XYZ file of C-alpha atoms in Angstrom:
525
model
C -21.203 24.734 -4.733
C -21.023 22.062 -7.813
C -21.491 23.558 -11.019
C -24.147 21.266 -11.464
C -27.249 23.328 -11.268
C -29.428 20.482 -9.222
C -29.001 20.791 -5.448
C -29.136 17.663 -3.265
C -28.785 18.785 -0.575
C -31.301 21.115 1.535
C -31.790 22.444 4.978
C -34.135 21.094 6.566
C -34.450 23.208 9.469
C -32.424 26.684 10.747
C -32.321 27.545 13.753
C -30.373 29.733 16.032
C -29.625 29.861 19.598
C -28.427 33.255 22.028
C -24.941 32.525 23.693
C -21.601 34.011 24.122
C -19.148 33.075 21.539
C -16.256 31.152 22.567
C -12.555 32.800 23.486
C -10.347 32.498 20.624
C -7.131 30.609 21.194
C -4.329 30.158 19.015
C -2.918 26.312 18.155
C 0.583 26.036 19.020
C 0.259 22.363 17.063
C 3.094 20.613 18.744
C 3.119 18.021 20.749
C 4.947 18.685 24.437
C 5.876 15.466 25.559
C 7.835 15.131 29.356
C 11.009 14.102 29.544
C 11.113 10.568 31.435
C 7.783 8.935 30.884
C 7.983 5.814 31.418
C 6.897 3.513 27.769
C 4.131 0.944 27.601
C 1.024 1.350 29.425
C -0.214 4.138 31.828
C -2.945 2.750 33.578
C -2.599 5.010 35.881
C -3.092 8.245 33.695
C -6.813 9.963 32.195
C -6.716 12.046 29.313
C -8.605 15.095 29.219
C -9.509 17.087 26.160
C -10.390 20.488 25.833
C -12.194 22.283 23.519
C -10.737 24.648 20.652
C -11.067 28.495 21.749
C -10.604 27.466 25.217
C -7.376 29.232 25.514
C -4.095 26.601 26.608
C -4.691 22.814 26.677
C -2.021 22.708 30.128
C -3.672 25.833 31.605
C -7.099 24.281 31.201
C -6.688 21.186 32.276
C -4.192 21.868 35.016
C -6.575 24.256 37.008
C -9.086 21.251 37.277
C -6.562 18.661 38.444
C -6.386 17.379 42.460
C -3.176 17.596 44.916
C -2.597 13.925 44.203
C -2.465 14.026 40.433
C -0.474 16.491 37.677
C -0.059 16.798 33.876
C 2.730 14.559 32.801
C 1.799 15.113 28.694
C -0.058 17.757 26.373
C -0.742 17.466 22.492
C -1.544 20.869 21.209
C -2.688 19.394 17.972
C -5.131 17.122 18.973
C -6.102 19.371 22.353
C -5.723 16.632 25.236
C -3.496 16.831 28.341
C -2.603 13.250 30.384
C -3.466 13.767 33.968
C -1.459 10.567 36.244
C -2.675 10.165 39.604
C -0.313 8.182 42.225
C -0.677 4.330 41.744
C -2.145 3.958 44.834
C -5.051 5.956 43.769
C -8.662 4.026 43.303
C -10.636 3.423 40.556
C -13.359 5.553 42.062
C -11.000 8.385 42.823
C -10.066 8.447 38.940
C -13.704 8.039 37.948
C -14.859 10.806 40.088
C -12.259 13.257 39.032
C -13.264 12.704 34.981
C -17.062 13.006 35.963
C -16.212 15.886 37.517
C -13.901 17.573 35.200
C -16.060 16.831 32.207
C -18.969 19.399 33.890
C -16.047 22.237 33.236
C -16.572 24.648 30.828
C -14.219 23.680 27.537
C -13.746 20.221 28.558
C -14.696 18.042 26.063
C -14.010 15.028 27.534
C -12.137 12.642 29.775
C -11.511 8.860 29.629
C -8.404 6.717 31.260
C -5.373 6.083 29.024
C -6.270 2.815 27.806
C -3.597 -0.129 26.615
C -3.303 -1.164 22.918
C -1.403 -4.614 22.176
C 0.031 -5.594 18.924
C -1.947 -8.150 16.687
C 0.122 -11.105 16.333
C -0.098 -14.925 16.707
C 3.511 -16.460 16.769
C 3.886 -19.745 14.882
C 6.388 -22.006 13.730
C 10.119 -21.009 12.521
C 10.651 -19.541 9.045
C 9.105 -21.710 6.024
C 11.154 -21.728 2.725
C 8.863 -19.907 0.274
C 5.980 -17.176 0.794
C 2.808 -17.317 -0.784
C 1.201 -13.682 0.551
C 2.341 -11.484 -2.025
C 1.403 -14.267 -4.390
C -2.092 -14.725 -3.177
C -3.000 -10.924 -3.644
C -1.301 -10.802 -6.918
C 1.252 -8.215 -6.062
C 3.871 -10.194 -8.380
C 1.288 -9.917 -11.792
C 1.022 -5.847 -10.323
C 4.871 -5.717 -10.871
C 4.821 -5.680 -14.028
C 2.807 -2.652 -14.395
C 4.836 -0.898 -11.190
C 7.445 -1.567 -8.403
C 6.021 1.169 -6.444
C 7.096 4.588 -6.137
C 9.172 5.873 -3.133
C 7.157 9.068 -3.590
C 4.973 7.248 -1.843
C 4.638 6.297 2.236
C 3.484 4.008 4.624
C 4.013 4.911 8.395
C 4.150 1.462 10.727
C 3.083 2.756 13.603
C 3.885 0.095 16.141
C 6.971 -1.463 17.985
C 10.575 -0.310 17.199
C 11.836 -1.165 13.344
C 15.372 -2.430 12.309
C 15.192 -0.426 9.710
C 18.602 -0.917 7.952
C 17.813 -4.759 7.855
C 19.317 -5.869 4.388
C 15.615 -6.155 3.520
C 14.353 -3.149 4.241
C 17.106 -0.256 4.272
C 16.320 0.734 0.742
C 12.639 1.313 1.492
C 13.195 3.182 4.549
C 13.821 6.865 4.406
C 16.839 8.799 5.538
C 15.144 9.902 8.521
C 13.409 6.590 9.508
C 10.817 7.933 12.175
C 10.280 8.829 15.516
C 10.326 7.214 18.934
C 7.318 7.898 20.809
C 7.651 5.470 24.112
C 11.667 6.805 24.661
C 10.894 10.390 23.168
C 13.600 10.358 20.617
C 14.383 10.577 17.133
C 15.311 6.747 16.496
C 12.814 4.202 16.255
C 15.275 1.505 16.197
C 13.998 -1.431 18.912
C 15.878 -1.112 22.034
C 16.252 -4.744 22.306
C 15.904 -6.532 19.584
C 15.193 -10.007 20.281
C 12.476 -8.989 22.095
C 11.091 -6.698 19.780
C 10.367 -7.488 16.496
C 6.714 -6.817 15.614
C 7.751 -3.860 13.633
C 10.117 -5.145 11.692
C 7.856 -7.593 10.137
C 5.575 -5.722 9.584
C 7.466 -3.365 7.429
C 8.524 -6.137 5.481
C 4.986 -7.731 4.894
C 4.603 -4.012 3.268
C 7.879 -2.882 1.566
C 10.430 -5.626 1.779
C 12.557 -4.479 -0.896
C 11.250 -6.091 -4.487
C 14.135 -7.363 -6.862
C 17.322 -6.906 -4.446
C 17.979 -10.141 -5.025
C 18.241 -10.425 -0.826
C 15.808 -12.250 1.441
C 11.465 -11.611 0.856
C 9.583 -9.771 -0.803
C 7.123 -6.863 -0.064
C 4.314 -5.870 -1.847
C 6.368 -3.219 -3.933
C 9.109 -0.620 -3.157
C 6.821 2.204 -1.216
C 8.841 4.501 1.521
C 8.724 3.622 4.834
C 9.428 5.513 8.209
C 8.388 4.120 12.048
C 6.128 5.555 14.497
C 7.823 3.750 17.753
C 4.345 3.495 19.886
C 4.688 0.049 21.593
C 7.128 -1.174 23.854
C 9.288 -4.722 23.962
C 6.551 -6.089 24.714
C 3.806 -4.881 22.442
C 1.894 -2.832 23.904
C 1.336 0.308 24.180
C -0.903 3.552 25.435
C -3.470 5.588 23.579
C -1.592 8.652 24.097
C 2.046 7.067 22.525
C -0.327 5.628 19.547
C -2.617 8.998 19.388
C 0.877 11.069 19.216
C 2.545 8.557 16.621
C -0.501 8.907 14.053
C -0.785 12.791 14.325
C 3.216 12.359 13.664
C 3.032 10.239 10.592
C 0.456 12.238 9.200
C 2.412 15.709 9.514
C 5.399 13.991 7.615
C 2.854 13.287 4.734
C 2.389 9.982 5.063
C -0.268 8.446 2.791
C -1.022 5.269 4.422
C -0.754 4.947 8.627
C -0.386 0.738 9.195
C -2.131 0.175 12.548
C -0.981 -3.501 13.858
C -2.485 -3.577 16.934
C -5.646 -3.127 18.886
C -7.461 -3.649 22.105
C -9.141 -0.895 24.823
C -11.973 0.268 22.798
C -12.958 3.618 21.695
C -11.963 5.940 22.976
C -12.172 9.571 21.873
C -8.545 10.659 21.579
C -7.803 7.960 19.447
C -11.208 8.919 17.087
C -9.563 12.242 17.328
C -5.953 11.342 15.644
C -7.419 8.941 13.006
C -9.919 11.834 12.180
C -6.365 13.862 12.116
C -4.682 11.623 9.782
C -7.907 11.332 7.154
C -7.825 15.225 7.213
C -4.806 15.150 6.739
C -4.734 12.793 3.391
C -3.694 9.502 5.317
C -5.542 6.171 5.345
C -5.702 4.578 8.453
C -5.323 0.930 7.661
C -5.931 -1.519 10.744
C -5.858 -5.068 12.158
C -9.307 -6.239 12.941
C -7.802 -8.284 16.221
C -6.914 -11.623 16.948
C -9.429 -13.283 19.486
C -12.231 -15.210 16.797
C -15.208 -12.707 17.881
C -17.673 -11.525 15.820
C -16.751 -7.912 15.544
C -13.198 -5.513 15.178
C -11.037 -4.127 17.465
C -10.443 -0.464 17.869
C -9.100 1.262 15.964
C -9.885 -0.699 13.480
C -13.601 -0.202 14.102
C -13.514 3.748 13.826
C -14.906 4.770 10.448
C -11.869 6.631 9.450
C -10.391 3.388 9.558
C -9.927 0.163 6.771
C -10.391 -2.748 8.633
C -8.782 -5.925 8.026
C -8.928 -9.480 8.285
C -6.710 -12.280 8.084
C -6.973 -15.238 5.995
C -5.055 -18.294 5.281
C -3.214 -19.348 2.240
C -6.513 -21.887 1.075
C -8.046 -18.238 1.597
C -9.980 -19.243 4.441
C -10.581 -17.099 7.406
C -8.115 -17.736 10.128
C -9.554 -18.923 12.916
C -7.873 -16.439 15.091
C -9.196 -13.251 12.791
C -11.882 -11.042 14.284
C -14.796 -10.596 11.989
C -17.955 -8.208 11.535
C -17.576 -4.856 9.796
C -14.176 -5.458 7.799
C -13.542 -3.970 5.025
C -11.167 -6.318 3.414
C -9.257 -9.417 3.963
C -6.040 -10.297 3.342
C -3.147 -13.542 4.253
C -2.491 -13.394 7.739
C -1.346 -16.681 8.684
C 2.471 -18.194 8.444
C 3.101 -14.842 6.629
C 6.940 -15.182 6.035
C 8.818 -11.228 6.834
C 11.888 -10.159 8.306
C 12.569 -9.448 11.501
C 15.640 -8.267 13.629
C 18.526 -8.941 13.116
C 19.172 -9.547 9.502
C 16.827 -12.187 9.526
C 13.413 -13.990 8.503
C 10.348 -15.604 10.606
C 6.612 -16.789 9.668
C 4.188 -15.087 11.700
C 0.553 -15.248 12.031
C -2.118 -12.740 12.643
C -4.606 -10.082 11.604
C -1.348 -7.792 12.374
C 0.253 -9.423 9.239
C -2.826 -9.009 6.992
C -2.940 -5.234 7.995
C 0.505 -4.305 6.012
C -0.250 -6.538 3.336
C -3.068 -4.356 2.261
C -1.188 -1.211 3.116
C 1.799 -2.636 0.841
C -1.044 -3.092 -1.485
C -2.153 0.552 -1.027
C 1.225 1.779 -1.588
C 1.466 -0.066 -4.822
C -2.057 1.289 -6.061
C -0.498 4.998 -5.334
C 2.462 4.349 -7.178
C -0.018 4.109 -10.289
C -2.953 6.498 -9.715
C -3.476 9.413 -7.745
C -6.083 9.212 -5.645
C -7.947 10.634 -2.415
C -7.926 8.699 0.972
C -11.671 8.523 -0.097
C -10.876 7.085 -3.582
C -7.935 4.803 -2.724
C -10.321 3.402 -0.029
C -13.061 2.607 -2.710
C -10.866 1.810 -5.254
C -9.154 -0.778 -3.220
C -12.756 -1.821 -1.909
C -13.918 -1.834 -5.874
C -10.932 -3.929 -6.957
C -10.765 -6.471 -4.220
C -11.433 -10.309 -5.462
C -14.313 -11.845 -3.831
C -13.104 -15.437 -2.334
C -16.299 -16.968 -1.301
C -16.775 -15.824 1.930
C -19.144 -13.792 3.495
C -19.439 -10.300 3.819
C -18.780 -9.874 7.319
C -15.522 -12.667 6.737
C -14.071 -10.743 3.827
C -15.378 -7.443 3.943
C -15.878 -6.375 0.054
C -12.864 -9.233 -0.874
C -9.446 -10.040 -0.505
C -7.310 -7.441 -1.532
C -5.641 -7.539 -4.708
C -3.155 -5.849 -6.396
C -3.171 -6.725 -10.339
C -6.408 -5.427 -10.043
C -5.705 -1.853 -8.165
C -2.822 -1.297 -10.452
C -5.059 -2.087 -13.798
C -8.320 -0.681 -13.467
C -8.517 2.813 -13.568
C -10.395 4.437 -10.802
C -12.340 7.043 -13.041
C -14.160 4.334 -14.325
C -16.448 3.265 -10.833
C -15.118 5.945 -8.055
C -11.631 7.936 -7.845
C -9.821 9.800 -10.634
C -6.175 10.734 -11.623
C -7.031 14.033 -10.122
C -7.760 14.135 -6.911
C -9.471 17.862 -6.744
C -11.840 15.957 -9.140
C -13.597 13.044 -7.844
C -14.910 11.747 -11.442
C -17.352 10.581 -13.595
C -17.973 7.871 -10.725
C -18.913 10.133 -7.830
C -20.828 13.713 -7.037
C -19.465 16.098 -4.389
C -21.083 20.134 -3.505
C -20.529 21.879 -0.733
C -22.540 24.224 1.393
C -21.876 27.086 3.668
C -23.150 27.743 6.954
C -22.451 29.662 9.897
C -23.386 29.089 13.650
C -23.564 31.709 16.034
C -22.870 30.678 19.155
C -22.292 26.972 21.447
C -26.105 25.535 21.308
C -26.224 26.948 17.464
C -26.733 24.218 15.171
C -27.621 23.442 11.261
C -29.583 20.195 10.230
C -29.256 19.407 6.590
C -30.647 16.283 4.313
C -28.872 14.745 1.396
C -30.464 13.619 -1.495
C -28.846 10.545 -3.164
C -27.417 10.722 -7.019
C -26.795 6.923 -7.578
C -29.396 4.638 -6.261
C -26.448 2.341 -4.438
C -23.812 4.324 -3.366
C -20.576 2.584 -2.413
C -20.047 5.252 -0.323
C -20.811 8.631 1.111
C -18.382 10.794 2.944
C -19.352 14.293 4.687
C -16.793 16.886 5.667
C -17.129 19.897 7.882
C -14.551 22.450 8.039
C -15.029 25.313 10.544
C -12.768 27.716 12.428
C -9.624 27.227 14.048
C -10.870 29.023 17.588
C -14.391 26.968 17.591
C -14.992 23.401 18.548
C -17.722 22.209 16.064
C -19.278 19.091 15.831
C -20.742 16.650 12.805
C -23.747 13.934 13.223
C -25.173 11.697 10.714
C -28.363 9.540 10.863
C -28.886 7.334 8.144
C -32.027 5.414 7.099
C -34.365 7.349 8.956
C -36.124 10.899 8.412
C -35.342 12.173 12.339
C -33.096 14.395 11.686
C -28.978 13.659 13.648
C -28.454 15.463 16.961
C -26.018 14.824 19.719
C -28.466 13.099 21.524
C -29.704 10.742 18.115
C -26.772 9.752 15.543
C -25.931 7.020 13.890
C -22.216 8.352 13.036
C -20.649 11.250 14.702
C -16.918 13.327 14.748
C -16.384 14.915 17.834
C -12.689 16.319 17.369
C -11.663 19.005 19.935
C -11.923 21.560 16.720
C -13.697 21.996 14.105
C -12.081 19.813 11.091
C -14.785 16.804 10.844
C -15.480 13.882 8.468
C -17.753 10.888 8.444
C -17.443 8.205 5.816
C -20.436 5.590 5.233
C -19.735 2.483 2.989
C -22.802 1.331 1.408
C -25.214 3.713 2.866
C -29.177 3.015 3.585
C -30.153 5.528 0.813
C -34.163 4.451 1.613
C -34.119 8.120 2.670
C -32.187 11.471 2.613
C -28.884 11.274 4.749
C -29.806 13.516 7.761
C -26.596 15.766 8.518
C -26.375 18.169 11.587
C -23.597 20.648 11.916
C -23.721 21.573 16.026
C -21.615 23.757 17.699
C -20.078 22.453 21.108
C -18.318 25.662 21.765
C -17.635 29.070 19.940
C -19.287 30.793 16.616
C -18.316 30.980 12.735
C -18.776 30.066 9.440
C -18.195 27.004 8.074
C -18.317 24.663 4.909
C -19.580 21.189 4.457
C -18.741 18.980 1.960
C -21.130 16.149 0.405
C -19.068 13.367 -1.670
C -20.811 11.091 -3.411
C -19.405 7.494 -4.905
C -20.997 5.282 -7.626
């Protein structure tokens, strides 16, 4: 509970349900993937996940599967087990088996292994000069920092050449991990054919004042998440398994060039991950001119981002809708395999810009993934379009490196939000699957840039948050206007520029299993 000796919060209502608790299970947290998978996209394969304190994810999962179909791939961590059926199988068989296995007890859900692409537009051959890092100001930042290789970005995408002249002083020892070929070297099997990685770890961390090649937006650490193959794409599992990765190594920023399939709830699941785990998801809003993102880039956890040109105009390729920034994205010059340079367009260029920027901000302040969200949002330069084009502006760096957060939301110390934002906590406990807590939250600042609400529960329960906004009915499972639905009990829902017309309605449900619990109201100005 805040020190502060006025509540805003309250429960609103308290009411318990009789039930069984849930078996306790332990979390082995490891990923188990199967020798031989083939990379790229499993069409062919449904994910399945299973509820925490339903004893083994493979055990669970397994007994439920049909003679035609086995487990091929299990993540502990984020509780989900990839069933593949024979590619002769129909539709209708796969669609019967997930309505059918999502009636099991501890089964949280099921949904096919959807195919994410990378988010790139090709264009002409390398120009003479770049004018991104220029255009967000990342050359005025330098002379406050370089960047600090304390700090990390994770490119989770296509193999990296990460000892390009360019790049090998920015990427660490141990560059990453190889998802698609299950190995420890995210190095692109073929190189000509694969060089979506590789530029965009340069539009991030090229190294600064080598006196080689381009520029990045300052000297941050980088390692690579392998996720897509050769030719860009790649599934949700590979990219699912690649973000839980880079957040265990401590990575504070996870670059997400790519998109396409739609939601889909392990992905929600492994962005939640990463935001627990104190990294910001930043993402490409996609590539095909409509008027909303691509997923991931449209899950909350997420900064979305748009592309725009160097007349800062929005590419006409760049999705639009509920961005969050914007950022160049078109004839963005970077390197690329081997040893050498290329223009490319796309929101997939934009993306590492901002994370570059990120980086650069980190290298200066200290900040939350809540606060270096805001404070990038806060510092952004607004370039005359609309919201929906530029989100709150075009990123920019001078700014994020020279204002100091404490002064409109963020701080140096990140256990203390500031004198621009409120955060108290309450404690609950639910007794059994049914059990729930509604709460409302009473607004401190009459416009809020944002509100974020965190519920952390136990490790053998599978609790669930939902948020209404705007409205007096209080959230449920069946009314919400923001829920996280992780197969445990570590939740979070962040709101930019809430309705604050009326309390935020906050309902702490249990899906399976009994325990007590804390939730977390933060406030920014």
């Amino acid at each position: 509970m805040s020190d502060d000796s006025t509540q805003r919060f309250n429960r609103r209502t308290f009411l318990k349900a009789t039930g069984a608790a849930g078996a306790a299970a332990a979390m082995s947290g490891v990923a188990a993937a199967t020798p031989g998978r083939e990379p790229g996209p499993k069409k062919d394969e449904i994910l399945v996940g299973v509820s925490a304190g339903k004893g083994d994810v493979e055990a669970k999962v397994s007994q439920h599967v049909p003679g035609n179909a086995e487990v091929v791939h299990t993540n502990d961590n984020l509780r989900y087990a990839a069933v593949k059926f024979p590619s002769s199988a129909s539709d209708k068989a796969k669609a019967n088996f997930i309505d059918a296995v999502t009636k099991k007890d501890g089964i949280k859900y099921a949904e096919p292994n959807k195919t994410h692409t990378t988010q790139l537009s090709p264009n002409d051959p390398r120009a003479s000069d770049q004018y991104a890092f220029k255009q967000v100001q990342s050359d005025d930042a330098w002379d406050t920092t370089l960047g600090d290789s304390s700090v990390t970005i994770a490119v989770v995408d296509t193999g990296a050449q990460y000892d390009h002249p360019d790049l090998q002083a920015n990427y660490k020892s141990n560059p990453g991990y190889d998802h698609v070929d299950n190995d420890s070297d995210p190095y692109p099997d073929v190189p000509s054919d694969e060089q979506h990685g590789t530029h965009v770890s340069g539009c991030a961390a090229a190294t600064v004042d080598n006196g080689t090649g381009v520029a990045g937006q300052g000297n941050t650490s980088l390692i690579n998440g392998r996720a897509l193959d050769e030719n860009g794409s790649g599934s949700t599992s590979d990219i699912a398994d690649a973000v839980e990765w880079a957040a265990d190594q401590g990575a504070d920023i996870i670059n997400m060039s790519l998109g396409g399939g739609g939601y889909t709830s392990t992905m929600k699941n492994a962005v939640s991950y990463a935001v627990n785990n104190g990294a910001l998801p930043i993402c490409a809003a996609g590539n095909n001119g409509s008027s909303s993102v691509s997923y991931p880039a449209a899950y909350s956890e997420c900064m979305a981002i748009s592309a725009v040109d160097s007349n800062e105009n929005l590419a006409s390729f760049s999705q639009y809708g509920d961005v969050d920034l914007a950022a160049p994205g078109v004839d963005v010059l970077s390197t690329i395999p081997t040893d050498s340079y290329a223009k490319f367009s796309g929101t997939s260029m934009a993306t590492p810009v901002t994370s570059g920027v990120a980086g650069l901000t980190l290298a200066k302040w200290s900040l939350t993934v809540s606060e270096l969200r805001s404070h990038l949002k806060n510092t952004a330069k607004d370039i005359g379009l609309s919201s929906d084009k530029q989100g709150a502006g075009q990123v920019n760096a001078y700014n994020a490196v020279t204002t100091d957060p404490s002064n409109g939301g963020g701080g140096d110390d990140p256990t203390d939000p500031g004198d621009g934002s409120t955060t108290e906590t309450v404690s609950g406990s639910l007794s059994s699957s049914y059990d729930y807590d509604d709460y409302e939250w009473n607004w401190e600042y009459s416009s809020p840039s944002q509100i974020v609400v965190e519920l952390s529960g136990p490790s053998d329960a599978d609790f669930d948050l939902y948020v209404n906004e705007g409205t007096t009915t209080a959230a449920s499972p069946s009314n919400y206007d923001y829920r996280s639905i992780s197969t445990d009990s570590q939740e979070s829902v962040t709101i930019d520029n809430p309705d604050t017309s009326t309390p935020l309605q906050v309902d702490v449900d249990s899906y399976s299993g009994s325990g007590s619990y804390d939730l977390t109201f933060t406030e920014y100005q």
